[in-house]
Tab-separated table of C-alpha atoms and ligand atoms in Angstrom:
chain	number	residue	atom	x	y	z
A	1	UNK	CA	3.745	21.579	24.258
A	2	UNK	CA	3.786	20.268	20.723
A	3	UNK	CA	5.761	17.298	19.587
A	4	UNK	CA	6.658	17.260	15.933
A	5	UNK	CA	8.712	15.331	13.418
A	6	UNK	CA	11.291	16.005	10.741
A	7	UNK	CA	11.607	13.243	8.132
A	8	UNK	CA	14.740	13.117	5.998
A	9	UNK	CA	13.729	12.220	2.462
A	10	UNK	CA	16.405	13.737	0.280
A	11	UNK	CA	17.957	10.490	-0.928
A	12	UNK	CA	18.165	9.518	-4.562
A	13	UNK	CA	18.930	5.833	-4.309
A	14	UNK	CA	21.378	5.669	-7.208
A	15	UNK	CA	21.677	1.915	-6.855
A	16	UNK	CA	17.933	1.570	-7.437
A	17	UNK	CA	18.498	2.849	-10.982
A	18	UNK	CA	15.328	4.884	-11.161
A	19	UNK	CA	14.392	8.499	-11.443
A	20	UNK	CA	12.407	8.846	-8.211
A	21	UNK	CA	13.435	9.758	-4.645
A	22	UNK	CA	14.329	6.685	-2.620
A	23	UNK	CA	11.595	7.174	0.023
A	24	UNK	CA	8.964	6.838	-2.708
A	25	UNK	CA	9.917	3.254	-3.487
A	26	UNK	CA	7.107	1.016	-2.360
A	27	UNK	CA	6.880	-1.659	0.288
A	28	UNK	CA	3.634	-3.642	0.036
A	29	UNK	CA	2.169	-1.054	-2.304
A	30	UNK	CA	2.911	2.010	-0.169
A	31	UNK	CA	5.909	4.354	-0.461
A	32	UNK	CA	8.424	3.899	2.363
A	33	UNK	CA	7.749	7.553	3.214
A	34	UNK	CA	4.080	6.658	3.789
A	35	UNK	CA	5.073	4.002	6.335
A	36	UNK	CA	7.130	6.608	8.202
A	37	UNK	CA	4.475	9.347	8.056
A	38	UNK	CA	1.739	6.980	9.194
A	39	UNK	CA	3.898	5.729	12.082
A	40	UNK	CA	4.188	9.370	13.252
A	41	UNK	CA	0.467	9.907	12.848
A	42	UNK	CA	-0.324	6.716	14.770
A	43	UNK	CA	1.779	8.102	17.647
A	44	UNK	CA	-0.228	11.364	17.474
A	45	UNK	CA	2.501	13.405	15.813
A	46	UNK	CA	0.680	15.284	13.097
A	47	UNK	CA	3.008	18.259	12.693
A	48	UNK	CA	5.534	16.907	10.201
A	49	UNK	CA	8.176	18.524	8.017
A	50	UNK	CA	9.685	16.430	5.221
A	51	UNK	CA	13.157	17.413	3.989
A	52	UNK	CA	13.235	16.751	0.258
A	53	UNK	CA	16.169	16.806	-2.138
A	54	UNK	CA	16.404	14.688	-5.239
A	55	UNK	CA	13.273	15.307	-7.364
A	56	UNK	CA	11.609	17.095	-4.466
A	57	UNK	CA	8.564	17.895	-6.586
A	58	UNK	CA	7.586	14.222	-6.450
A	59	UNK	CA	7.715	14.319	-2.651
A	60	UNK	CA	5.463	17.417	-2.685
A	61	UNK	CA	3.065	15.710	-5.029
A	62	UNK	CA	2.895	12.668	-2.783
A	63	UNK	CA	2.459	14.344	0.597
A	64	UNK	CA	0.066	17.055	-0.625
A	65	UNK	CA	-0.999	19.183	2.325
A	66	UNK	CA	-0.541	16.409	4.872
A	67	UNK	CA	3.002	17.556	5.691
A	68	UNK	CA	5.121	20.587	5.181
A	69	UNK	CA	8.223	20.165	2.996
A	70	UNK	CA	11.544	22.004	2.773
A	71	UNK	CA	14.247	21.668	0.144
A	72	UNK	CA	17.833	20.613	0.821
A	73	UNK	CA	19.519	21.943	-2.308
A	74	UNK	CA	22.871	20.299	-1.655
A	75	UNK	CA	23.425	17.016	0.106
A	76	UNK	CA	25.786	18.038	2.887
A	77	UNK	CA	24.911	15.467	5.542
A	78	UNK	CA	22.161	14.475	7.946
A	79	UNK	CA	22.810	17.515	10.176
A	80	UNK	CA	22.594	19.840	7.184
A	81	UNK	CA	19.329	18.168	6.169
A	82	UNK	CA	17.741	18.904	9.568
A	83	UNK	CA	19.082	22.502	9.415
A	84	UNK	CA	16.813	23.084	6.411
A	85	UNK	CA	13.841	22.656	8.757
A	86	UNK	CA	15.041	25.464	11.054
A	87	UNK	CA	12.009	27.674	10.436
A	88	UNK	CA	9.670	24.771	11.185
A	89	UNK	CA	11.562	24.035	14.416
A	90	UNK	CA	11.692	27.657	15.580
A	91	UNK	CA	7.967	28.225	15.104
A	92	UNK	CA	7.314	26.344	18.335
A	93	UNK	CA	10.201	25.212	20.495
A	94	UNK	CA	8.116	24.223	23.510
A	95	UNK	CA	8.113	20.469	22.925
A	96	UNK	CA	10.164	17.715	21.346
A	97	UNK	CA	11.126	16.868	17.797
A	98	UNK	CA	11.472	13.394	16.366
A	99	UNK	CA	13.967	13.082	13.510
A	100	UNK	CA	13.421	10.087	11.232
A	101	UNK	CA	14.764	8.666	7.967
A	102	UNK	CA	12.189	8.483	5.186
A	103	UNK	CA	13.699	5.287	3.866
A	104	UNK	CA	13.465	3.126	7.000
A	105	UNK	CA	9.797	2.119	6.821
A	106	UNK	CA	9.411	-0.096	9.878
A	107	UNK	CA	9.634	2.508	12.616
A	108	UNK	CA	6.569	1.791	14.735
A	109	UNK	CA	4.178	3.513	17.085
A	110	UNK	CA	5.465	1.697	20.178
A	111	UNK	CA	9.090	2.629	19.529
A	112	UNK	CA	8.124	6.264	18.934
A	113	UNK	CA	5.941	6.537	22.052
A	114	UNK	CA	8.169	4.539	24.414
A	115	UNK	CA	11.313	6.408	23.370
A	116	UNK	CA	9.535	9.726	23.927
A	117	UNK	CA	8.510	8.577	27.397
A	118	UNK	CA	12.117	7.723	28.273
A	119	UNK	CA	13.310	10.985	26.702
A	120	UNK	CA	10.954	12.996	28.900
A	121	UNK	CA	11.457	10.942	32.097
A	122	UNK	CA	15.255	11.230	31.892
A	123	UNK	CA	14.989	14.885	30.943
A	124	UNK	CA	17.242	14.261	27.980
A	125	UNK	CA	18.143	16.882	25.420
A	126	UNK	CA	18.589	14.149	22.888
A	127	UNK	CA	17.580	10.478	22.921
A	128	UNK	CA	18.923	8.267	20.162
A	129	UNK	CA	16.719	5.371	19.120
A	130	UNK	CA	18.974	2.344	18.809
A	131	UNK	CA	18.824	-1.356	18.196
A	132	UNK	CA	21.142	-4.280	18.609
A	133	UNK	CA	22.322	-5.940	15.413
A	134	UNK	CA	24.173	-9.230	14.979
A	135	UNK	CA	26.053	-7.529	12.149
A	136	UNK	CA	26.456	-3.816	12.974
A	137	UNK	CA	28.750	-3.172	9.962
A	138	UNK	CA	28.151	0.232	8.388
A	139	UNK	CA	26.098	1.766	11.199
A	140	UNK	CA	27.043	4.375	13.779
A	141	UNK	CA	27.956	2.636	17.075
A	142	UNK	CA	26.507	3.805	20.391
A	143	UNK	CA	29.044	4.587	23.113
A	144	UNK	CA	27.265	4.038	26.419
A	145	UNK	CA	28.538	5.628	29.633
A	146	UNK	CA	27.082	5.764	33.113
A	147	UNK	CA	23.794	7.675	32.993
A	148	UNK	CA	23.591	7.924	29.230
A	149	UNK	CA	25.724	7.923	26.106
A	150	UNK	CA	28.867	9.834	25.257
A	151	UNK	CA	28.549	9.728	21.510
A	152	UNK	CA	27.989	7.876	18.261
A	153	UNK	CA	30.996	6.682	16.290
A	154	UNK	CA	30.532	6.175	12.577
A	155	UNK	CA	31.869	2.988	10.979
A	156	UNK	CA	34.693	4.765	9.195
A	157	UNK	CA	35.831	6.528	12.372
A	158	UNK	CA	35.519	3.545	14.718
A	159	UNK	CA	38.525	1.775	16.268
A	160	UNK	CA	38.685	-2.019	16.617
A	161	UNK	CA	37.086	-2.009	20.099
A	162	UNK	CA	34.264	0.295	18.971
A	163	UNK	CA	33.616	-1.818	15.887
A	164	UNK	CA	32.675	-4.695	18.224
A	165	UNK	CA	29.762	-2.712	19.665
A	166	UNK	CA	26.470	-4.157	18.463
A	167	UNK	CA	24.164	-1.388	19.577
A	168	UNK	CA	23.749	0.966	16.626
A	169	UNK	CA	22.135	4.244	15.734
A	170	UNK	CA	18.838	3.691	13.890
A	171	UNK	CA	19.000	7.210	12.480
A	172	UNK	CA	15.933	8.202	14.530
A	173	UNK	CA	16.165	10.578	17.491
A	174	UNK	CA	14.083	12.604	19.905
A	175	UNK	CA	15.388	16.107	20.635
A	176	UNK	CA	14.111	18.764	22.942
A	177	UNK	CA	13.205	21.206	20.174
A	178	UNK	CA	14.764	24.281	21.791
A	179	UNK	CA	18.030	22.374	22.282
A	180	UNK	CA	18.018	20.988	18.732
A	181	UNK	CA	17.850	24.548	17.393
A	182	UNK	CA	20.939	25.442	19.457
A	183	UNK	CA	22.830	22.266	18.516
A	184	UNK	CA	22.229	22.842	14.808
A	185	UNK	CA	23.702	26.345	15.098
A	186	UNK	CA	26.838	24.775	16.575
A	187	UNK	CA	27.266	21.968	14.003
A	188	UNK	CA	30.343	22.124	11.785
A	189	UNK	CA	31.554	20.070	8.837
A	190	UNK	CA	34.975	19.730	10.357
A	191	UNK	CA	35.563	16.108	9.335
A	192	UNK	CA	37.020	13.984	6.581
A	193	UNK	CA	33.710	13.866	4.658
A	194	UNK	CA	33.150	17.637	4.964
A	195	UNK	CA	29.602	16.781	6.067
A	196	UNK	CA	27.376	18.097	8.822
A	197	UNK	CA	26.714	14.984	10.909
A	198	UNK	CA	23.525	15.037	12.951
A	199	UNK	CA	25.267	12.563	15.250
A	200	UNK	CA	27.671	15.325	16.346
A	201	UNK	CA	24.769	16.852	18.279
A	202	UNK	CA	25.486	14.290	21.010
A	203	UNK	CA	28.956	15.685	21.663
A	204	UNK	CA	27.580	19.226	21.522
A	205	UNK	CA	24.882	18.345	24.072
A	206	UNK	CA	27.439	16.834	26.423
A	207	UNK	CA	29.770	19.840	26.013
A	208	UNK	CA	26.816	22.013	27.050
A	209	UNK	CA	26.302	19.737	30.067
A	210	UNK	CA	22.972	18.508	28.766
A	211	UNK	CA	21.999	14.890	28.981
A	212	UNK	CA	22.105	12.523	26.031
A	213	UNK	CA	20.547	9.081	26.210
A	214	UNK	CA	19.611	6.112	24.111
A	215	UNK	CA	16.417	4.111	23.838
A	216	UNK	CA	17.048	0.580	22.657
A	217	UNK	CA	14.106	-0.690	20.625
A	218	UNK	CA	13.228	-4.352	21.016
A	219	UNK	CA	12.294	-4.281	17.341
A	220	UNK	CA	15.597	-4.292	15.411
A	221	UNK	CA	13.663	-4.114	12.150
A	222	UNK	CA	13.168	-0.378	12.649
A	223	UNK	CA	16.675	-0.041	11.205
A	224	UNK	CA	15.938	-1.851	7.971
A	225	UNK	CA	16.286	0.367	4.916
A	226	UNK	CA	16.796	-0.142	1.225
A	227	UNK	CA	19.768	0.910	-0.864
A	228	UNK	CA	19.154	-1.452	-3.736
A	229	UNK	CA	16.303	-3.284	-5.409
A	230	UNK	CA	17.494	-6.409	-3.651
A	231	UNK	CA	17.145	-4.667	-0.273
A	232	UNK	CA	13.698	-3.463	-1.325
A	233	UNK	CA	12.653	-7.016	-2.125
A	234	UNK	CA	13.839	-8.056	1.320
A	235	UNK	CA	11.785	-5.296	2.944
A	236	UNK	CA	8.753	-6.439	0.964
A	237	UNK	CA	9.301	-10.041	2.007
A	238	UNK	CA	9.655	-9.013	5.611
A	239	UNK	CA	6.515	-6.842	5.536
A	240	UNK	CA	4.557	-9.525	3.703
A	241	UNK	CA	5.281	-12.105	6.390
A	242	UNK	CA	4.592	-9.621	9.182
A	243	UNK	CA	1.121	-8.834	7.777
A	244	UNK	CA	0.278	-12.505	7.165
A	245	UNK	CA	1.212	-13.232	10.776
A	246	UNK	CA	-1.235	-10.586	11.979
A	247	UNK	CA	-4.026	-12.201	9.953
A	248	UNK	CA	-3.130	-15.639	11.315
A	249	UNK	CA	-3.558	-14.235	14.805
A	250	UNK	CA	-6.943	-12.837	13.780
A	251	UNK	CA	-8.176	-16.291	12.787
A	252	UNK	CA	-7.514	-16.262	9.044
A	253	UNK	CA	-6.267	-19.537	7.505
A	254	UNK	CA	-3.407	-20.020	5.087
A	255	UNK	CA	-2.250	-23.456	4.012
A	256	UNK	CA	0.745	-21.916	2.288
A	257	UNK	CA	1.750	-18.307	1.743
A	258	UNK	CA	3.271	-18.558	-1.733
A	259	UNK	CA	2.552	-15.436	-3.739
A	260	UNK	CA	0.155	-14.049	-1.136
A	261	UNK	CA	0.589	-10.281	-0.846
A	262	UNK	CA	-1.723	-8.471	1.560
A	263	UNK	CA	-1.300	-4.744	1.958
A	264	UNK	CA	-1.578	-2.960	5.291
A	265	UNK	CA	-5.112	-1.837	6.076
A	266	UNK	CA	-6.759	-4.873	4.475
A	267	UNK	CA	-9.336	-6.479	6.792
A	268	UNK	CA	-10.189	-10.178	6.741
A	269	UNK	CA	-12.808	-11.840	8.933
A	270	UNK	CA	-12.363	-14.936	11.073
A	271	UNK	CA	-12.592	-18.307	9.421
A	272	UNK	CA	-11.714	-16.994	5.973
A	273	UNK	CA	-9.133	-18.986	4.059
A	274	UNK	CA	-6.695	-17.325	1.684
A	275	UNK	CA	-5.107	-19.500	-0.980
A	276	UNK	CA	-1.879	-19.068	-2.909
A	277	UNK	CA	-1.289	-16.259	-5.367
A	278	UNK	CA	-3.822	-13.902	-3.771
A	279	UNK	CA	-3.100	-10.163	-3.840
A	280	UNK	CA	-5.269	-7.964	-1.586
A	281	UNK	CA	-4.903	-4.227	-2.047
A	282	UNK	CA	-6.135	-0.793	-1.011
A	283	UNK	CA	-8.053	-1.443	2.210
A	284	UNK	CA	-10.047	-4.317	0.778
A	285	UNK	CA	-12.430	-5.702	3.393
A	286	UNK	CA	-13.345	-9.378	3.429
A	287	UNK	CA	-15.990	-10.926	5.673
A	288	UNK	CA	-15.939	-14.162	7.638
A	289	UNK	CA	-15.714	-17.693	6.292
A	290	UNK	CA	-14.835	-16.704	2.747
A	291	UNK	CA	-12.621	-18.721	0.447
A	292	UNK	CA	-10.308	-16.404	-1.459
A	293	UNK	CA	-7.966	-17.684	-4.156
A	294	UNK	CA	-6.017	-19.228	-5.618
A	295	UNK	CA	-4.672	-16.536	-7.970
A	296	UNK	CA	-6.882	-13.548	-7.245
A	297	UNK	CA	-6.559	-9.800	-7.111
A	298	UNK	CA	-8.975	-7.835	-4.948
A	299	UNK	CA	-8.329	-4.104	-5.084
A	300	UNK	CA	-10.440	-1.685	-3.012
A	301	UNK	CA	-13.274	-4.199	-2.659
A	302	UNK	CA	-15.745	-5.025	0.077
A	303	UNK	CA	-16.816	-8.661	0.436
A	304	UNK	CA	-19.504	-9.996	2.744
A	305	UNK	CA	-19.412	-13.323	4.588
A	306	UNK	CA	-19.099	-16.702	2.935
A	307	UNK	CA	-18.018	-15.361	-0.446
A	308	UNK	CA	-16.128	-17.740	-2.732
A	309	UNK	CA	-13.717	-15.847	-4.962
A	310	UNK	CA	-11.656	-18.140	-7.143
A	311	UNK	CA	-9.007	-17.210	-9.733
A	312	UNK	CA	-10.565	-13.857	-10.571
A	313	UNK	CA	-9.990	-10.129	-10.280
A	314	UNK	CA	-12.132	-7.352	-8.863
A	315	UNK	CA	-11.446	-3.672	-8.414
A	316	UNK	CA	-13.698	-1.158	-6.661
A	317	UNK	CA	-16.521	-3.660	-6.271
A	318	UNK	CA	-18.907	-4.708	-3.528
A	319	UNK	CA	-19.632	-8.420	-3.350
A	320	UNK	CA	-22.295	-9.410	-0.879
A	321	UNK	CA	-22.526	-12.479	1.326
A	322	UNK	CA	-22.688	-15.901	-0.224
A	323	UNK	CA	-21.829	-14.769	-3.750
A	324	UNK	CA	-19.745	-17.184	-5.780
A	325	UNK	CA	-17.273	-15.653	-8.178
A	326	UNK	CA	-14.913	-17.384	-10.582
A	327	UNK	CA	-12.957	-18.864	-12.026
A	328	UNK	CA	-11.863	-16.279	-14.627
A	329	UNK	CA	-14.140	-13.392	-13.765
A	330	UNK	CA	-13.231	-9.721	-14.072
A	331	UNK	CA	-15.293	-7.322	-11.981
A	332	UNK	CA	-14.522	-3.670	-12.676
A	333	UNK	CA	-15.189	-0.524	-10.604
A	334	UNK	CA	-18.597	0.530	-9.307
A	335	UNK	CA	-20.122	-2.909	-9.485
A	336	UNK	CA	-22.325	-4.490	-6.849
A	337	UNK	CA	-22.821	-8.232	-6.800
A	338	UNK	CA	-25.698	-9.035	-4.467
A	339	UNK	CA	-25.936	-11.960	-2.100
A	340	UNK	CA	-25.981	-15.446	-3.511
A	341	UNK	CA	-25.248	-14.382	-7.094
A	342	UNK	CA	-23.094	-16.780	-9.123
A	343	UNK	CA	-20.723	-15.429	-11.726
A	344	UNK	CA	-18.403	-17.837	-13.430
A	345	UNK	CA	-16.207	-18.551	-16.408
A	346	UNK	CA	-15.099	-15.611	-18.568
A	347	UNK	CA	-17.608	-13.019	-17.428
A	348	UNK	CA	-16.810	-9.304	-17.259
A	349	UNK	CA	-18.916	-6.928	-15.180
A	350	UNK	CA	-18.433	-3.142	-15.199
A	351	UNK	CA	-20.327	-0.392	-13.355
A	352	UNK	CA	-23.303	-2.716	-12.918
A	353	UNK	CA	-25.492	-4.283	-10.295
A	354	UNK	CA	-26.206	-7.999	-10.351
A	355	UNK	CA	-29.219	-8.931	-8.195
A	356	UNK	CA	-29.269	-11.579	-5.513
A	357	UNK	CA	-29.226	-15.218	-6.628
A	358	UNK	CA	-28.842	-14.254	-10.260
A	359	UNK	CA	-26.613	-16.575	-12.299
A	360	UNK	CA	-24.224	-15.486	-15.029
A	361	UNK	CA	-22.403	-18.690	-15.706
A	362	UNK	CA	-20.276	-18.114	-18.797
A	363	UNK	CA	-18.918	-15.797	-21.499
A	364	UNK	CA	-20.861	-12.601	-20.785
A	365	UNK	CA	-20.203	-8.851	-20.803
A	366	UNK	CA	-22.377	-6.742	-18.498
A	367	UNK	CA	-21.507	-3.017	-18.585
A	368	UNK	CA	-23.459	-0.017	-17.201
A	369	UNK	CA	-26.433	-2.246	-16.373
A	370	UNK	CA	-28.750	-3.256	-13.588
A	371	UNK	CA	-29.937	-6.825	-13.324
A	372	UNK	CA	-32.600	-7.884	-10.860
A	373	UNK	CA	-32.733	-10.922	-8.611
A	374	UNK	CA	-33.081	-14.623	-9.501
A	375	UNK	CA	-32.415	-14.063	-13.173
A	376	UNK	CA	-30.370	-16.190	-15.508
A	377	UNK	CA	-28.098	-14.615	-18.065
A	378	UNK	CA	-27.234	-17.012	-20.887
A	379	UNK	CA	-23.811	-17.567	-22.377
A	380	UNK	CA	-22.684	-14.951	-24.852
A	381	UNK	CA	-25.029	-12.217	-23.634
A	382	UNK	CA	-23.637	-8.758	-24.316
A	383	UNK	CA	-24.883	-5.408	-23.101
A	384	UNK	CA	-24.032	-3.141	-26.004
A	385	UNK	CA	-23.421	-0.093	-23.849
A	386	UNK	CA	-21.199	1.993	-26.107
A	387	UNK	CA	-22.195	3.440	-29.468
A	388	UNK	CA	-18.732	4.811	-30.167
A	389	UNK	CA	-19.527	8.192	-28.621
A	390	UNK	CA	-21.455	7.728	-25.411
A	391	UNK	CA	-22.356	5.016	-22.952
A	392	UNK	CA	-25.911	4.087	-21.966
A	393	UNK	CA	-27.489	1.732	-19.461
A	394	UNK	CA	-29.550	-1.435	-19.726
A	395	UNK	CA	-31.821	-2.887	-17.127
A	396	UNK	CA	-33.187	-6.397	-16.717
A	397	UNK	CA	-35.940	-7.092	-14.175
A	398	UNK	CA	-36.217	-9.867	-11.583
A	399	UNK	CA	-36.906	-13.496	-12.598
A	400	UNK	CA	-35.796	-12.953	-16.170
A	401	UNK	CA	-34.242	-15.470	-18.508
A	402	UNK	CA	-31.872	-14.026	-21.069
A	403	UNK	CA	-31.236	-16.554	-23.829
A	404	UNK	CA	-27.741	-17.264	-25.070
A	405	UNK	CA	-26.177	-14.708	-27.397
A	406	UNK	CA	-28.696	-11.987	-26.651
A	407	UNK	CA	-27.510	-8.470	-27.490
A	408	UNK	CA	-29.057	-5.643	-25.498
A	409	UNK	CA	-28.565	-2.390	-27.372
A	410	UNK	CA	-28.466	0.304	-24.670
A	411	UNK	CA	-30.386	2.227	-23.575
A	412	UNK	CA	-32.985	-0.501	-23.183
A	413	UNK	CA	-35.115	-1.708	-20.341
A	414	UNK	CA	-36.540	-5.193	-19.797
A	415	UNK	CA	-39.282	-5.727	-17.230
A	416	UNK	CA	-39.502	-8.571	-14.762
A	417	UNK	CA	-40.048	-12.161	-15.827
A	418	UNK	CA	-38.890	-11.411	-19.361
A	419	UNK	CA	-37.667	-14.159	-21.681
A	420	UNK	CA	-35.420	-13.480	-24.641
A	421	UNK	CA	-34.882	-16.104	-27.300
A	422	UNK	CA	-31.323	-17.176	-28.047
A	423	UNK	CA	-29.610	-14.913	-30.542
A	424	UNK	CA	-32.061	-12.049	-30.143
A	425	UNK	CA	-30.930	-8.451	-30.506
A	426	UNK	CA	-33.009	-6.272	-28.228
A	427	UNK	CA	-33.503	-2.724	-29.527
A	428	UNK	CA	-36.751	-1.794	-27.727
A	429	UNK	CA	-37.988	-1.977	-24.160
A	430	UNK	CA	-39.707	-5.248	-23.241
A	431	UNK	CA	-42.658	-5.256	-20.799
A	432	UNK	CA	-43.058	-7.593	-17.816
A	433	UNK	CA	-43.606	-11.298	-18.532
A	434	UNK	CA	-43.082	-10.914	-22.302
A	435	UNK	CA	-40.984	-13.031	-24.640
A	436	UNK	CA	-38.708	-11.128	-27.003
A	437	UNK	CA	-37.710	-13.056	-30.065
A	438	UNK	CA	-35.965	-11.745	-33.142
A	439	UNK	CA	-35.390	-14.464	-35.730
A	440	UNK	CA	-35.359	-14.716	-39.486
A	441	UNK	CA	-36.508	-17.996	-41.016
A	442	UNK	CA	-33.882	-20.748	-40.955
A	443	UNK	CA	-33.178	-22.119	-44.457
A	444	UNK	CA	-31.699	-25.566	-44.993
A	445	UNK	CA	-30.159	-26.361	-48.375
A	446	UNK	CA	-29.804	-30.104	-48.596
A	447	UNK	CA	-26.785	-31.563	-50.318
A	448	UNK	CA	-25.076	-28.160	-50.525
A	449	UNK	CA	-21.695	-29.312	-49.227
A	450	UNK	CA	-21.544	-32.350	-51.493
A	451	UNK	CA	-22.038	-30.125	-54.570
A	452	UNK	CA	-19.276	-27.847	-53.385
A	453	UNK	CA	-16.894	-30.749	-52.759
A	454	UNK	CA	-17.437	-32.121	-56.292
A	455	UNK	CA	-16.250	-28.770	-57.713
B	501	UD1	C1	23.359	7.648	9.412
B	501	UD1	C2	23.971	7.893	10.768
B	501	UD1	C3	24.413	6.546	11.364
B	501	UD1	C4	23.217	5.613	11.446
B	501	UD1	C5	22.560	5.460	10.066
B	501	UD1	C6	21.291	4.664	10.166
B	501	UD1	C7	24.992	10.099	10.523
B	501	UD1	C8	26.247	10.870	10.374
B	501	UD1	N1	25.090	8.775	10.613
B	501	UD1	O1	24.311	7.039	8.575
B	501	UD1	O2	24.925	6.746	12.659
B	501	UD1	O3	23.624	4.344	11.941
B	501	UD1	O4	22.231	6.766	9.548
B	501	UD1	O5	20.812	4.391	8.886
B	501	UD1	O6	23.935	10.692	10.567
B	501	UD1	N2	20.031	12.449	4.155
B	501	UD1	C9	19.588	13.637	3.619
B	501	UD1	N3	20.488	14.597	3.303
B	501	UD1	C10	21.829	14.433	3.478
B	501	UD1	C11	22.288	13.195	4.004
B	501	UD1	C12	21.359	12.236	4.344
B	501	UD1	O7	18.382	13.843	3.448
B	501	UD1	O8	22.584	15.362	3.162
B	501	UD1	C13	19.046	11.423	4.511
B	501	UD1	C14	19.179	10.155	3.687
B	501	UD1	O9	18.400	10.225	2.511
B	501	UD1	C15	18.665	9.109	4.652
B	501	UD1	C16	19.099	9.635	6.014
B	501	UD1	O10	19.302	11.017	5.843
B	501	UD1	O11	17.268	9.019	4.659
B	501	UD1	C17	20.361	8.952	6.521
B	501	UD1	O12	21.399	9.186	5.602
B	501	UD1	P1	22.451	8.107	5.204
B	501	UD1	O13	23.423	8.678	4.257
B	501	UD1	O14	21.763	6.840	4.845
B	501	UD1	O15	23.091	7.894	6.632
B	501	UD1	P2	24.520	7.428	7.030
B	501	UD1	O16	25.445	8.587	6.977
B	501	UD1	O17	24.866	6.197	6.329
B	502	CA	CA1	-29.903	-12.029	-34.368
C-alpha cells in the first residue's frame, strides 16, 4: 500500500505583483512549496505529484527530480487541478492520497500522520483536514453530521446559519486513492463559477454510500496562506517567532528578537546567545556558549563552541571553537578559521585558512592563502592573489610576524617564524626564521615645505 500526495501549485498570485508562481514565494528563505514538500517527506510520503500552472517551468526547475509534475493548462478549479494528476493516481490505487495546497506552508507532520490514522481507522473514503477559526470568512465551512460530515459549503454558497460555522476546510484532504479516481470522474462544473470543485467529492462519496469524515487539527496555522505581500510578511513573522521559540526551548538565549531571522534547519547549541539583527541561513550550525550578533549574517557556516561573532558576515566558512570574529569582518566561502584565532576590524578572508591563535586585527585582505598558527598579520597586509588573469596562493608559516602594509605577490611561500618589515613587497619565497625587508633609503629634505609656501 503506497500513500502519496498531490500538491496544487498552479496559482499565480496576481496580488503579489511578480512573475513567479505563488508557491515559490519564500517564507524564511524557503519557497512555500518547499515547506509543503518537506512536510510530506517528514511524514514518509515521498511519492509526490505537483500540479503546476502559471509559469510551470519554474516549478519544474525548483523541484528537479524530487517530485513529478503535471500541467494544468487552464485554471478550472481545485477538482480540475487534481484531475490533471489522474495518471499518477491510477498507477497505484492501493493506498491513500493526500491533497495539499502548495501555498499553505505550515501543514505539519503531526497533522498529516494523525489525520491519516483517523482516515484509516474510520475507513473513510475522504477525510477533510479542518481547523477552527475565530474568523472563518472566505473559507469552505464543514457541515458535521452524526458519524462524519455531509459536505463543505463555500462562503459564497453559505446561508446565514452556515456562515456561523467556525470549522473550515484547510484545503488538505486524505482520499482513498481508488475512490478519488472514481470521484474525479464524476465531478462536474455545474455551478455558478463553472468550476470543478474538489469539495464536491464529499457529496459524491455520500451519494455512493461511502464515508466522509473530518480531522480537526489543533494547529489552526495549517490554514495560513498568502495572497498578498502583506500576507507573506505575516507568514514570515509567524514562522520567525515559531523558530525562535524552538531555540529558546533548546537553551538558546535571546534578550530581544528584533531583526533576528533564523531559517529552519539551523542548529544552535545550548548556552549560546543571539543578539539583535542576526540572520542565520542555510543550515548554519553553531556550537555551545557562543555570542552571535548584533547585526550578523551567517550563511551555510559551521561554528564551534565559544565563538564570538560580532557585527560581521560569513558565508560557507568553518569557524572553530574560541575564535573571535568582528566587528566588521567579511569571511567568504571555503575559509577555515582555526580555534582561538582573532580577526577584527575591516578584514576580508576568502578561500583561506587562518591557523589557531593567529591574530589579524585590522584592515587586511587574505585571499587564496594558508596562514599557520600563532602568527600576527599586521594592518594593511594584502595577499595579491590575482594578476588579472589567474589566481594563485600564498602561504605563511607558524609563528610569523607580517609587518604592516606587507604585500605578498602570489604565488609565494613564507616559512615558519618569518618576519617581514613594514611596507615590504614579497615577490620571492622566504625561508624559515628569516627577515624579509624591501626598503629604499628614506630621504629627508629639510625646509622643503617652507620654500613651497613662500612661492
Ligand atoms: C478552497 C476550498 C475551500 C477551502 C480553501 C482553503 C474549493 C472549492 N474550496 O478555496 O473550501 O476553505 O481552499 O484555502 O476547493 N488551484 C489550482 N488550480 C485551480 C484552482 C486552484 O491549482 O484551478 C490551487 C490554488 O493555487 C491553491 C489551491 O488550489 O493552491 C486552492 O485554491 P484557491 O482558489 O485558493 O481555493 P478556494 O477556492 O478559495
Ligand atoms: Ca614597498
